[in-house]
C-alpha atoms as one frame of an Amber mdcrd trajectory, in Angstrom:
protein
  46.424  54.445 -32.601  42.839  53.166 -33.606  39.351  52.992 -31.692  37.496
  49.700 -31.791  34.985  48.068 -30.064  35.031  44.726 -30.270  31.049  42.964
 -30.916  31.172  39.723 -30.272  32.998  38.267 -33.129  32.949  41.881 -34.635
  35.255  43.922 -34.719  34.688  47.681 -36.153  38.030  49.889 -35.964  38.231
  53.668 -37.200  41.826  54.930 -38.079  42.932  58.413 -38.231  45.797  59.364
 -41.164  46.754  63.321 -41.833  48.537  61.600 -45.208  46.789  62.999 -48.529
  44.706  65.526 -46.970  43.824  63.606 -44.282  41.839  60.346 -43.682  39.115
  58.278 -41.473  39.231  55.052 -42.501  36.396  52.561 -40.907  37.498  48.926
 -40.637  35.245  45.878 -39.851  36.215  41.823 -39.405  33.783  39.043 -38.787
  36.202  37.140 -36.179  39.395  37.113 -38.848  37.678  37.556 -41.871  35.983
  41.355 -43.606  33.103  41.149 -43.477  30.500  41.605 -46.555  28.579  44.275
 -45.667  29.153  46.939 -43.445  26.597  49.799 -42.386  28.737  53.420 -41.585
  27.678  56.491 -40.631  29.864  59.787 -40.109  28.588  63.685 -38.518  30.580
  66.243 -37.614  30.742  67.053 -33.798  29.234  65.401 -30.930  26.539  67.950
 -30.046  23.527  65.190 -31.601  22.817  67.455 -35.194  22.653  64.976 -37.723
  24.934  67.192 -39.668  25.646  65.709 -43.199  21.947  64.328 -42.473  21.112
  60.548 -42.406  24.167  59.771 -44.802  24.500  56.221 -43.984  25.983  53.145
 -46.520  26.676  49.803 -46.126  30.213  49.593 -47.182  31.292  46.238 -49.267
  34.398  44.231 -48.128  33.697  45.866 -44.222  36.212  49.327 -44.988  35.700
  52.596 -46.086  38.177  55.467 -46.617  36.816  59.339 -45.911  38.189  61.987
 -46.580  36.849  63.915 -44.017  39.499  66.609 -42.888  38.913  67.739 -46.355
  35.813  69.236 -44.584  37.845  70.758 -41.565  39.811  69.714 -38.819  37.444
  68.665 -35.160  35.621  66.039 -33.766  33.363  63.489 -36.281  31.446  60.734
 -34.645  31.349  57.890 -35.798  28.641  55.008 -36.032  29.107  51.401 -37.259
  26.790  48.804 -37.980  25.726  44.995 -39.406  23.276  45.329 -42.461  20.883
  43.385 -39.907  21.355  46.520 -37.741  23.587  44.821 -34.550  25.147  47.850
 -33.437  28.331  47.879 -33.376  30.651  50.945 -32.570  29.929  54.351 -31.609
  33.432  56.574 -30.925  33.558  60.261 -30.789  37.573  61.134 -33.035  39.422
  63.902 -33.028  41.332  64.893 -36.268  44.115  67.366 -35.507  46.162  67.510
 -39.266  48.211  70.436 -39.567  47.191  73.540 -41.949  48.488  76.724 -42.927
  48.482  79.383 -41.205  46.835  81.452 -43.818  45.978  78.885 -47.192  43.683
  79.729 -50.714  40.809  78.080 -51.297  38.659  78.155 -54.559  35.138  77.241
 -54.630  34.399  75.269 -57.663  30.781  75.971 -57.878  31.471  79.784 -58.452
  35.499  80.301 -59.451  35.462  82.398 -55.534  38.847  82.043 -54.363  38.737
  82.392 -50.933  41.770  83.924 -48.580  41.021  81.522 -44.628  42.988  81.928
 -41.278  42.283  81.073 -37.936  40.928  84.586 -37.660  39.617  85.343 -40.940
  37.228  83.735 -44.081  37.095  86.299 -47.102  36.332  85.819 -50.516  38.656
  88.191 -52.663  38.466  90.325 -55.334  40.628  89.818 -58.270  42.472  92.809
 -57.302  42.728  91.327 -53.698  43.818  88.175 -55.635  46.676  89.763 -57.666
  47.644  91.623 -55.178  48.592  88.210 -52.860  51.154  87.970 -56.507  47.732
  85.095 -58.043  49.087  82.497 -54.612  47.685  78.517 -56.540  44.211  78.053
 -54.560  42.925  74.115 -54.044  39.593  72.674 -53.567  37.375  73.763 -51.273
  36.271  71.635 -48.253  32.840  71.507 -49.971  29.608  68.783 -49.111  26.877
  69.326 -51.453  23.402  68.790 -49.627  19.762  69.127 -49.728  16.475  67.427
 -48.052  15.188  64.577 -49.346  12.218  65.918 -50.764  13.377  68.718 -52.543
  15.542  69.164 -55.353  17.406  73.458 -54.126  20.816  72.048 -53.369  22.864
  73.999 -51.140  26.867  74.146 -51.015  28.502  74.252 -47.363  32.024  74.903
 -47.214  33.804  73.793 -44.401  36.904  75.880 -42.659  36.408  75.593 -39.527
  34.631  73.238 -37.263  31.826  75.087 -35.786  28.723  76.699 -37.941  30.455
  80.018 -37.976  33.241  78.758 -39.846  30.740  77.267 -42.656  29.912  79.261
 -45.400  26.661  78.178 -46.841  25.452  78.987 -51.000  21.536  78.139 -51.791
  23.590  76.883 -55.673  21.948  77.256 -59.644  21.402  75.062 -61.921  24.515
  76.249 -64.248  26.988  76.595 -61.112  25.756  73.301 -59.381  26.972  72.299
 -62.982  29.951  74.684 -63.076  31.128  71.347 -59.835  31.029  68.914 -61.716
  27.472  67.449 -60.370  27.893  66.178 -57.966  26.000  64.295 -56.233  24.143
  66.237 -53.313  23.914  64.387 -49.995  20.396  64.005 -47.917  20.740  66.383
 -44.639  18.428  67.080 -42.034  19.362  70.565 -41.678  20.253  73.263 -43.738
  21.632  76.510 -43.056  18.486  79.453 -43.954  15.394  76.959 -43.828  12.396
  78.033 -41.730  11.020  75.533 -38.949   7.283  76.352 -38.200   4.156  74.871
 -37.022   0.187  77.071 -37.936  -1.976  77.794 -34.705  -4.320  75.140 -35.946
  -2.583  71.665 -36.056   0.752  70.411 -34.357   2.058  69.678 -37.854   5.781
  71.354 -37.806   7.365  73.021 -41.297  10.326  73.632 -42.658  11.120  76.218
 -45.929  13.845  75.077 -48.121  16.236  78.076 -49.245  14.373  77.115 -52.813
  11.339  78.361 -50.934  10.141  74.506 -51.069   7.568  73.875 -47.868   7.469
  70.242 -46.728   5.877  68.711 -43.134   8.256  67.174 -41.190   7.915  63.533
 -39.314   9.426  63.132 -35.905  12.039  61.715 -37.578  13.110  64.551 -39.877
  12.044  67.023 -36.719  14.487  65.000 -35.354  17.486  64.684 -37.652  17.431
  68.325 -38.068  18.054  68.313 -34.586  14.970  69.345 -33.344  15.252  72.520
 -35.281  13.370  75.167 -32.717  10.158  76.737 -34.376   8.203  79.902 -34.984
   4.628  79.475 -33.533   2.517  80.902 -35.646  -0.449  80.957 -33.386  -2.518
  83.490 -34.865  -2.309  82.081 -38.342  -3.163  78.653 -39.984  -5.768  76.887
 -42.267  -9.357  76.457 -41.288 -12.059  74.640 -42.808 -15.645  74.425 -42.077
 -17.285  71.710 -40.556 -20.693  71.954 -43.445 -17.850  73.347 -46.191 -15.073
  71.655 -47.788 -13.285  74.638 -49.025 -10.085  75.358 -46.901  -9.306  78.983
 -45.352  -5.941  80.258 -45.274  -6.385  83.078 -42.030  -4.554  85.833 -41.857
  -5.706  86.446 -38.128  -7.768  83.543 -36.363  -9.083  85.532 -33.791 -10.771
  88.103 -35.662 -11.612  85.788 -38.991  -9.617  87.827 -41.189  -8.555  84.684
 -43.749  -9.601  84.272 -47.545  -9.800  80.578 -49.380  -7.501  79.055 -51.326
  -6.985  76.642 -53.866  -5.520  73.147 -53.927  -2.306  74.377 -56.086  -2.079
  76.709 -52.936  -2.524  73.765 -50.111  -0.011  71.471 -51.600   2.615  74.548
 -52.079   2.290  74.822 -48.504   2.869  71.063 -47.882  -0.741  69.380 -47.746
  -1.111  71.540 -43.934  -3.207  70.088 -42.041  -6.926  72.219 -41.317  -9.040
  72.702 -38.168 -12.397  72.554 -38.527 -14.761  74.638 -37.090 -19.049  75.193
 -37.851 -18.487  79.321 -38.139 -15.181  81.740 -38.402 -14.810  84.767 -35.880
 -16.793  87.983 -37.860 -18.918  85.604 -40.214 -22.100  86.425 -40.982 -25.844
  84.892 -40.710 -28.321  86.932 -42.841 -31.659  86.469 -44.880 -33.716  89.425
 -46.601 -36.268  91.133 -45.318 -39.886  89.318 -46.320 -37.644  86.053 -47.767
 -36.675  82.597 -45.460 -33.486  81.993 -46.920 -30.802  82.425 -45.210 -27.715
  83.069 -46.427 -23.814  82.558 -45.063 -20.919  85.289 -45.360 -17.011  84.415
 -44.655 -13.645  83.436 -45.223 -14.518  81.133 -47.821 -17.789  81.484 -49.310
 -20.721  83.530 -49.540 -24.332  81.965 -50.202 -26.873  79.898 -49.042 -27.095
  77.501 -46.876 -29.519  74.378 -46.777 -31.544  73.880 -43.351 -28.927  71.099
 -42.679 -25.902  72.952 -42.941 -27.931  76.192 -40.777 -28.557  73.343 -38.164
 -24.972  72.215 -38.188 -23.939  75.857 -37.622 -26.000  75.538 -34.269 -29.208
  77.131 -36.181 -28.024  81.082 -35.290 -30.904  83.500 -35.668 -30.229  85.669
 -39.123 -29.481  89.281 -39.219 -32.269  90.859 -41.074 -31.494  92.960 -43.773
 -33.577  95.413 -45.822 -36.344  96.159 -43.140 -38.241  98.742 -44.477 -38.654
 101.882 -42.476 -41.674 102.426 -39.562 -44.952 103.727 -42.132 -46.607 105.058
 -39.357 -49.866 104.434 -38.794 -51.117 106.434 -41.823 -53.630 103.908 -43.673
 -56.795 102.588 -43.361 -59.134 100.110 -45.324 -60.409 102.695 -47.837 -56.543
 103.642 -48.808 -56.267 100.786 -50.519 -58.137  99.612 -53.912 -58.971  96.087
 -53.164 -58.108  93.267 -50.299 -55.698  91.866 -52.130 -53.835  95.183 -51.920
 -54.617  95.984 -48.076 -53.388  92.440 -47.405 -50.169  93.030 -49.223 -49.396
  96.023 -47.510 -50.279  94.199 -44.009 -48.018  91.349 -45.081 -45.315  93.246
 -45.954 -44.863  95.521 -43.199 -45.993  92.583 -39.649 -42.993  90.574 -39.839
 -41.206  93.978 -38.816 -43.884  96.406 -36.814 -47.196  93.660 -36.701 -50.095
  95.734 -37.451 -48.967  98.291 -38.114 -52.263 100.441 -40.213 -54.646  98.524
 -38.142 -56.411  96.487 -40.890 -57.090  92.767 -38.689 -59.519  93.979 -36.609
 -60.262  90.052 -34.856 -56.403  89.000 -34.796 -57.385  86.339 -37.669 -54.555
  87.465 -40.255 -56.865  88.527 -42.934 -56.664  92.706 -43.345 -60.306  93.873
 -44.237 -61.802  91.614 -44.562 -65.491  92.673 -43.276 -64.631  96.062 -45.952
 -66.264  96.313 -48.725 -64.834  96.465 -52.002
């Protein structure tokens, strides 16, 4: 019996037939005439997951025949609309076509013969195939899918309705060639993908089985079935507010990380960066006797300008290279000239003041009354 729906003068019907291996037919009419354009989409199951991606296609003359039972008997959701977006049909249909209790199928991409039953999905060795008297396999019910943003192609073979009866394979170019270069469908979710989120932004990323990374839009995450993601809270990408370098932080709380270049940022899917004036565990310092301020952190190690130091919040620099305390071991007659006495006075003054007591009137001039 067809499942049908009527919207104004537009009628959509879904027919299921087990002939020729099983066919699901979508047909639409506008009044008594066949429509010139129909947009349809079919997805396996009724869990809201877009198992075959968007998959929407415009069908001339308002009819399409889908060999969906080659993907496995079960429940399918069929949605139909006009090309202008007017919804016509949103129907769940169940396909039950008799299959042998045990059958043999062949995956075209690698030539594997599978023995399939209600309790077993088994890839046969040659010896096992020979022991079964070389049964002729039928083509495996396989779809080829990829993400719209990746060239990685995966094959998914349907040996039943539930995902535990699906066999996924990331195929190589030679395997794709062996299968006859089938056109891959766009998918919203592919087995083996890793969904994750860095601790430095609210972006959700996915890494496909080929290693390609992509920042998901809301619509793409929705099309994945709102796949749960791993929160990598202690890791992420950070840029200083006063420096353009980007750091990947392996441990944000302790400031462990290092700079990355454009190619790494691109390969990571152009993740957004958090910004901060400083990193945990970084250093602001200057050398004893110099006014130059330096910064050392995960992204850069260089002298900073007064403006950059101000953006940091004017932290007090760590003083490096402080001389050891010399003790009160000299007086004015220890030096060959007033200039030499002044140099010794200035050298130790920052750390210890007038350590040799060379400036009796505290006017900053050492041994000014001593005759050289």
